[in-house]
PDB file of C-alpha atoms in Angstrom:
ATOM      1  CA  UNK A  91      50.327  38.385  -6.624  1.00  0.00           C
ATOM      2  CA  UNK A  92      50.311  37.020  -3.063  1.00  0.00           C
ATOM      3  CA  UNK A  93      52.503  38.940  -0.445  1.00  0.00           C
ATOM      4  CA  UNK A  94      54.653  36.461   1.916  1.00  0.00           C
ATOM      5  CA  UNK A  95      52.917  35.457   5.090  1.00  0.00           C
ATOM      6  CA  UNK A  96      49.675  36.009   4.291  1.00  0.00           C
ATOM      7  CA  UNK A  97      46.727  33.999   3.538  1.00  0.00           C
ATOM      8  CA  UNK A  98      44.446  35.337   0.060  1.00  0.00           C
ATOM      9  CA  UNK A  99      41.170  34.211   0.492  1.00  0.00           C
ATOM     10  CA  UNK A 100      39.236  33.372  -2.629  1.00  0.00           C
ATOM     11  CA  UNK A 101      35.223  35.026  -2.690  1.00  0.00           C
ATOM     12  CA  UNK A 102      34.182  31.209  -2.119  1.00  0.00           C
ATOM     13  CA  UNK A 103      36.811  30.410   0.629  1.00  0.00           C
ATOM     14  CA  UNK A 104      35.628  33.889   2.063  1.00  0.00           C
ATOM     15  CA  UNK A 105      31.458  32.489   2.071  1.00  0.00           C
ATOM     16  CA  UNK A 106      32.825  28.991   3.288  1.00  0.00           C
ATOM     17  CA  UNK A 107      34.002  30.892   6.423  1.00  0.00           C
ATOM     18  CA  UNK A 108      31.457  32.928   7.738  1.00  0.00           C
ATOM     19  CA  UNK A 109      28.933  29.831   7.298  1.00  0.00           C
ATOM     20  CA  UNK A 110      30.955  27.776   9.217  1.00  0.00           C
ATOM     21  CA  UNK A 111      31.655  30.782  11.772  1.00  0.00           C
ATOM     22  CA  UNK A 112      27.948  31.380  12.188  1.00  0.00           C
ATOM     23  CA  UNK A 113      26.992  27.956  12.628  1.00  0.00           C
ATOM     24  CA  UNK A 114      29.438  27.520  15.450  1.00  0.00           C
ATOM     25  CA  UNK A 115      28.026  31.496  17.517  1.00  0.00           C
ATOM     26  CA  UNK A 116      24.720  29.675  16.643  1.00  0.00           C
ATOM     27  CA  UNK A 117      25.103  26.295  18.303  1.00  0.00           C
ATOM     28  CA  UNK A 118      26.978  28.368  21.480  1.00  0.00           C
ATOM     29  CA  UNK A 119      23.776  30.194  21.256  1.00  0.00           C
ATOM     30  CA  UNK A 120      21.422  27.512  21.748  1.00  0.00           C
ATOM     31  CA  UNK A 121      23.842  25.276  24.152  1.00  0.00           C
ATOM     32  CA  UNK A 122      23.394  28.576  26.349  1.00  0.00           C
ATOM     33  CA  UNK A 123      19.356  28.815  26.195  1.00  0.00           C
ATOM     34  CA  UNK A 124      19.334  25.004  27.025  1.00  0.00           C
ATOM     35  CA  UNK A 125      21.260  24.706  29.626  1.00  0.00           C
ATOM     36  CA  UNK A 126      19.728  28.356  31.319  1.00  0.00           C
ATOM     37  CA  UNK A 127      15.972  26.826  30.415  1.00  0.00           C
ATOM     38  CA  UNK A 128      16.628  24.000  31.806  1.00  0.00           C
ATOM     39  CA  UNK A 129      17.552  25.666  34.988  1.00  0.00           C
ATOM     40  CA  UNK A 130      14.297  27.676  34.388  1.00  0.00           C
ATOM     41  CA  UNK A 131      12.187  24.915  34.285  1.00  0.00           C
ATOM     42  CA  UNK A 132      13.382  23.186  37.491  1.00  0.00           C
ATOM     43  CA  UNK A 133      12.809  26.242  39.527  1.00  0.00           C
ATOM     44  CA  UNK A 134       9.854  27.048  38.236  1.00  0.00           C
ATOM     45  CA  UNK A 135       8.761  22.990  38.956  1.00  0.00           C
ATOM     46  CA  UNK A 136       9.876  23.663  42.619  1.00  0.00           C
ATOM     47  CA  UNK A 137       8.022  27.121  43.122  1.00  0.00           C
ATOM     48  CA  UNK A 138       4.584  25.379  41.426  1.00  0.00           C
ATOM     49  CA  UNK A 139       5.019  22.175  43.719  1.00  0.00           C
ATOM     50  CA  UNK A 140       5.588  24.435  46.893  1.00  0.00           C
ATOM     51  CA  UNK A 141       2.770  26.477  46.403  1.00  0.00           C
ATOM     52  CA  UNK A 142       0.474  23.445  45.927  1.00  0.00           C
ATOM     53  CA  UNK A 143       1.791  21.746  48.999  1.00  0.00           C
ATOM     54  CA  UNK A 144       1.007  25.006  50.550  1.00  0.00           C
ATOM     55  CA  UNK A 145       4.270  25.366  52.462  1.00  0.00           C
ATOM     56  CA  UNK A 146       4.662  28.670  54.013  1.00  0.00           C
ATOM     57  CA  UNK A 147       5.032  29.775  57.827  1.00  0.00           C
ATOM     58  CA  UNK A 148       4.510  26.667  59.944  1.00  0.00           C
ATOM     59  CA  UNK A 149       3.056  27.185  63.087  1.00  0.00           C
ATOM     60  CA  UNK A 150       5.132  27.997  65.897  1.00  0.00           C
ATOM     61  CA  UNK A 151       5.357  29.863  69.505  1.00  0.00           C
ATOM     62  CA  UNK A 152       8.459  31.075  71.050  1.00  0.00           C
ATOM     63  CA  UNK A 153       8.628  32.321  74.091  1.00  0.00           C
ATOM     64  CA  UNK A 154      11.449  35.047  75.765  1.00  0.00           C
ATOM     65  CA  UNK A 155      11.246  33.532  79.279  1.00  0.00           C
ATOM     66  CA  UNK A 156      12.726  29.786  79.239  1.00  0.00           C
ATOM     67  CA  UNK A 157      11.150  28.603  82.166  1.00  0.00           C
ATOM     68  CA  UNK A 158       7.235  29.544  80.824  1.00  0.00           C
ATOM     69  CA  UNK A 159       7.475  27.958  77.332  1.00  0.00           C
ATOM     70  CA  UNK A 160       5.231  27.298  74.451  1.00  0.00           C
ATOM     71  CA  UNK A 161       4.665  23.195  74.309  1.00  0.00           C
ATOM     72  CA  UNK A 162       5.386  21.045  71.117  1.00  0.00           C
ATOM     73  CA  UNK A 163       2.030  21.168  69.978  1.00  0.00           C
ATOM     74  CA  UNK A 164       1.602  23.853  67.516  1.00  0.00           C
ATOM     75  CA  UNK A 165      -0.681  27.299  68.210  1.00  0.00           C
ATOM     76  CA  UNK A 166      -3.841  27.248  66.708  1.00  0.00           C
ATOM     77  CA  UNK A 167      -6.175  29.750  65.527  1.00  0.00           C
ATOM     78  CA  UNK A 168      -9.700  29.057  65.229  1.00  0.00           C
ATOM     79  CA  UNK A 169     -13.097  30.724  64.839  1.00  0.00           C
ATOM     80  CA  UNK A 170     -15.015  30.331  68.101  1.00  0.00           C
ATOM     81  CA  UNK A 171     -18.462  32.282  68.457  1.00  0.00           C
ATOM     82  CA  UNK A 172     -17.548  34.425  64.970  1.00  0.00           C
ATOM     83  CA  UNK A 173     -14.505  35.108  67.052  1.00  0.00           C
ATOM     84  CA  UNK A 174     -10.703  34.440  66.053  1.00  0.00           C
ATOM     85  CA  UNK A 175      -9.807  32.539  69.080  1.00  0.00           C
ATOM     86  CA  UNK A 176      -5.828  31.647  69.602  1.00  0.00           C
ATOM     87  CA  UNK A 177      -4.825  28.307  71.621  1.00  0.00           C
ATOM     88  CA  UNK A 178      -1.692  27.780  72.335  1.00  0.00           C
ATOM     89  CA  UNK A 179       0.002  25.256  75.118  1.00  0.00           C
ATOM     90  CA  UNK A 180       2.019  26.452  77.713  1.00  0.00           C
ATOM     91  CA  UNK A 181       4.556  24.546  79.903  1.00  0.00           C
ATOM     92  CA  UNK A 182       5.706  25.636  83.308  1.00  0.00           C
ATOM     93  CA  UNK A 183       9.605  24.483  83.664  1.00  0.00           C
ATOM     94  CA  UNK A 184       9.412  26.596  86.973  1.00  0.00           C
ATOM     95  CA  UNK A 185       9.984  24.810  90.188  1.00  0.00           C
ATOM     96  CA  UNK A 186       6.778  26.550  91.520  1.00  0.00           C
ATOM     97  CA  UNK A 187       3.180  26.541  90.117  1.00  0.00           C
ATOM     98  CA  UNK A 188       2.203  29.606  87.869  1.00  0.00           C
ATOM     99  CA  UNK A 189      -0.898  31.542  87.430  1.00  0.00           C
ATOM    100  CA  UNK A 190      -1.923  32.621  83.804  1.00  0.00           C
ATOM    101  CA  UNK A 191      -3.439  35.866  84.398  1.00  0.00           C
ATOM    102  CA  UNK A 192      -3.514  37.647  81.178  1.00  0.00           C
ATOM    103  CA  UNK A 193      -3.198  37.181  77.529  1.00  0.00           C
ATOM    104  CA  UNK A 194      -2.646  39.089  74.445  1.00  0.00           C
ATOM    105  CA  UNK A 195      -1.465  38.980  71.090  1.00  0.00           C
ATOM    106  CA  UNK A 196      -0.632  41.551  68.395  1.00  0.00           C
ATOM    107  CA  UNK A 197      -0.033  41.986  64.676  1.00  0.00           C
ATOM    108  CA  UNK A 198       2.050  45.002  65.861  1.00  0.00           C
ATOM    109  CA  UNK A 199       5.409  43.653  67.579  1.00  0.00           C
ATOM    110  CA  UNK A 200       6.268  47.124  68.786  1.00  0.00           C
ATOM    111  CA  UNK A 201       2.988  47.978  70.569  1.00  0.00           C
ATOM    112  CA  UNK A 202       2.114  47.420  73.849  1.00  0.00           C
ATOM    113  CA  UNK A 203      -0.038  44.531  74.376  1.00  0.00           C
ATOM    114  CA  UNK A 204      -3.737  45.302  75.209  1.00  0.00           C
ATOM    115  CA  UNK A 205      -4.846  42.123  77.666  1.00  0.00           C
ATOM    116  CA  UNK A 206      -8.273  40.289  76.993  1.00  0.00           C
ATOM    117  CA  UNK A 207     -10.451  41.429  79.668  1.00  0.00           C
ATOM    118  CA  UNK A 208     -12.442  39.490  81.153  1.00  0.00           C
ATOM    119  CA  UNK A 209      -9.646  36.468  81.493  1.00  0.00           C
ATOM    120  CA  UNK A 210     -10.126  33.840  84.089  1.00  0.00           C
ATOM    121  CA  UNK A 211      -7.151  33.040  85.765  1.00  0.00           C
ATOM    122  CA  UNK A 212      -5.276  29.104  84.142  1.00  0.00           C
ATOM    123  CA  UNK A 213      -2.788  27.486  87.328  1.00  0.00           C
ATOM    124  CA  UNK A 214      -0.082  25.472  86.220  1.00  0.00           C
ATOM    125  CA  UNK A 215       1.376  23.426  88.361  1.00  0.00           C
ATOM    126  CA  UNK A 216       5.167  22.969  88.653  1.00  0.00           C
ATOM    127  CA  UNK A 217       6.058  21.067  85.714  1.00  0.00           C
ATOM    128  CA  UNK A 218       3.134  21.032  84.326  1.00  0.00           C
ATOM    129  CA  UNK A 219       1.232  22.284  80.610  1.00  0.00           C
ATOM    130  CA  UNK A 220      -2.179  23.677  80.180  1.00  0.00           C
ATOM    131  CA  UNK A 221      -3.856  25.144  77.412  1.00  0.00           C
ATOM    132  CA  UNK A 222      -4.846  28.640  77.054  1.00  0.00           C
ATOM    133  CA  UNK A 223      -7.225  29.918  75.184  1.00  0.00           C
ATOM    134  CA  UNK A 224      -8.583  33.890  74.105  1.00  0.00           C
ATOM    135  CA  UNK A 225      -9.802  35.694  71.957  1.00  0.00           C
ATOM    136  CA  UNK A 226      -7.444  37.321  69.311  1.00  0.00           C
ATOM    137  CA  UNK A 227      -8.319  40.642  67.977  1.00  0.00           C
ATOM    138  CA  UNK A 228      -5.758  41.560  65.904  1.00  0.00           C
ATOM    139  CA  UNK A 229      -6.433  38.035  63.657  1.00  0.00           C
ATOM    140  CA  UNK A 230     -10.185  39.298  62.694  1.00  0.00           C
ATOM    141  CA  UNK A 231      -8.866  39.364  59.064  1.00  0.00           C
ATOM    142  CA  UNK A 232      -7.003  36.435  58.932  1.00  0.00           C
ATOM    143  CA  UNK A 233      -8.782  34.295  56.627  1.00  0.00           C
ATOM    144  CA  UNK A 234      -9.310  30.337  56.941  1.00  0.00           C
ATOM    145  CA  UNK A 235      -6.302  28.235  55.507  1.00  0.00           C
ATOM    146  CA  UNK A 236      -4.242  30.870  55.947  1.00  0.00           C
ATOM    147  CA  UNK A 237      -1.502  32.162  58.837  1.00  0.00           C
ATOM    148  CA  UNK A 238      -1.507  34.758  61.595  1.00  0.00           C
ATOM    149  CA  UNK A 239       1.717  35.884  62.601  1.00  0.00           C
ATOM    150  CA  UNK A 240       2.603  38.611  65.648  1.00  0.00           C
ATOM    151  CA  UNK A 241       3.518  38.350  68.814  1.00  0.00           C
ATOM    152  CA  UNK A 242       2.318  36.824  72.074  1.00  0.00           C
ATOM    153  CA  UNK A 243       2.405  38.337  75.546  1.00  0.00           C
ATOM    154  CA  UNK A 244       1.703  35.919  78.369  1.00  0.00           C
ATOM    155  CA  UNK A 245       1.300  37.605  81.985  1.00  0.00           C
ATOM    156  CA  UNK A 246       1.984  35.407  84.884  1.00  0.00           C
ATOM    157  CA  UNK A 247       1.971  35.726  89.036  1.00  0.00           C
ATOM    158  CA  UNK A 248       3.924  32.976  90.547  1.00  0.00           C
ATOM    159  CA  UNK A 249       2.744  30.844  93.326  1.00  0.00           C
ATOM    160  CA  UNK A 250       5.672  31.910  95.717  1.00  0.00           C
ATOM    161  CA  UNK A 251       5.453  35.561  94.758  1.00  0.00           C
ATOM    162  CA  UNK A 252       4.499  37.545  97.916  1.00  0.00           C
ATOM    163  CA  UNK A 253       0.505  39.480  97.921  1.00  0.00           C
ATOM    164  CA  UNK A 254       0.234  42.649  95.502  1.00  0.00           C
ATOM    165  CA  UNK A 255       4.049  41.359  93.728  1.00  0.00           C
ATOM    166  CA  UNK A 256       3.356  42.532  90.019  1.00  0.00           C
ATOM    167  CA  UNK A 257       2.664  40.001  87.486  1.00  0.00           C
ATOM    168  CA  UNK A 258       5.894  38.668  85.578  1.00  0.00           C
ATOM    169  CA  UNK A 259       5.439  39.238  81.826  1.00  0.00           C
ATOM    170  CA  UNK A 260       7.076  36.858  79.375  1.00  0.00           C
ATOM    171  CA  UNK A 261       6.312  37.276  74.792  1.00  0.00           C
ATOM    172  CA  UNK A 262       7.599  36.080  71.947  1.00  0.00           C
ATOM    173  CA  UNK A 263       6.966  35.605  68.325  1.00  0.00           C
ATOM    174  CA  UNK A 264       3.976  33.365  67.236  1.00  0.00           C
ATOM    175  CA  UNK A 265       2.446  32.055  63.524  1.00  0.00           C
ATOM    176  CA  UNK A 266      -0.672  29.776  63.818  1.00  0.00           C
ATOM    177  CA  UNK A 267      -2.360  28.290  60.932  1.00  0.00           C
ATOM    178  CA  UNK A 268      -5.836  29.521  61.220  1.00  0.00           C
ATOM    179  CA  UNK A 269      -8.398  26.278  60.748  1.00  0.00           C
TER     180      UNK A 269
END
């Protein structure tokens, strides 16, 4: 007896159906893991090639003061005497000639800045670059190939600056590759 309306489905009709429904969940199914492993893949391409290339911090200096910069060429770090020694570049966009008269760098950005001692004085002429170089305790564990980063604290008297004026102080963050 059928009722009016409604469909009677036959025990073959019935088998027919879920079949045909399960194929279809099953081919959403994989469509999704395709298109999501696909994704995978690529990222997992881009992580492995970026790692090879070894593409991580690249060097840089930047200094607070804009006047007593870092210059273009990168900060380097490099083992001098079994001692991590830090070069860096400095330009003097000051109209007056600077004196370099202490140095320091740190792994700690909050800390004050312990100078190297003994530090022979670098003069920079107005508009001028020179290249300072000291030694860098707080880079001791750095290992070769790989990056220091921390800050840099570069003390300064300038050439117009009256007898006993206090040094100017100028830092800013630095990353050298260590080579």
């Amino acid at each position: 007896m059928r009722r009016k309306g409604k469909k009677v489905f036959k025990p073959a009709a019935i088998t027919e159906y879920v079949v045909v429904l399960m194929e279809r969940k099953g081919q959403a199914a994989m469509e999704y893991l395709m298109t999501y492993g696909w994704a995978l893949l690529v990222i997992v391409i881009v992580i492995s090639v970026l790692l090879l290339l070894n593409i991580g911090p690249s060097p840089q200096c930047n200094l607070d003061d804009q006047s007593i910069r870092c210059d273009q060429t990168l900060p380097v770090l490099a083992n001098v005497s079994n001692q991590p020694t830090l070069f860096v570049v400095i330009n003097n966009g000051r109209s007056d000639g600077i004196a370099v008269t202490g140095v320091a760098c740190s792994k700690d950005t909050s800390a004050a800045p312990t100078y190297v001692t003994p530090f022979t004085a670098v003069n920079i002429s107005a508009g001028a670059r020179a290249t300072v170089s000291f030694k860098c305790t707080d880079a001791s564990g750095v290992q070769k190939g790989s990056t220091f980063s921390g800050k840099l604290y570069v003390q300064y008297t300038s050439n117009n600056d009256p007898a006993n004026f206090p040094a100017h102080t100028t830092s800013g963050a630095i990353v050298a590759k260590y080579s």
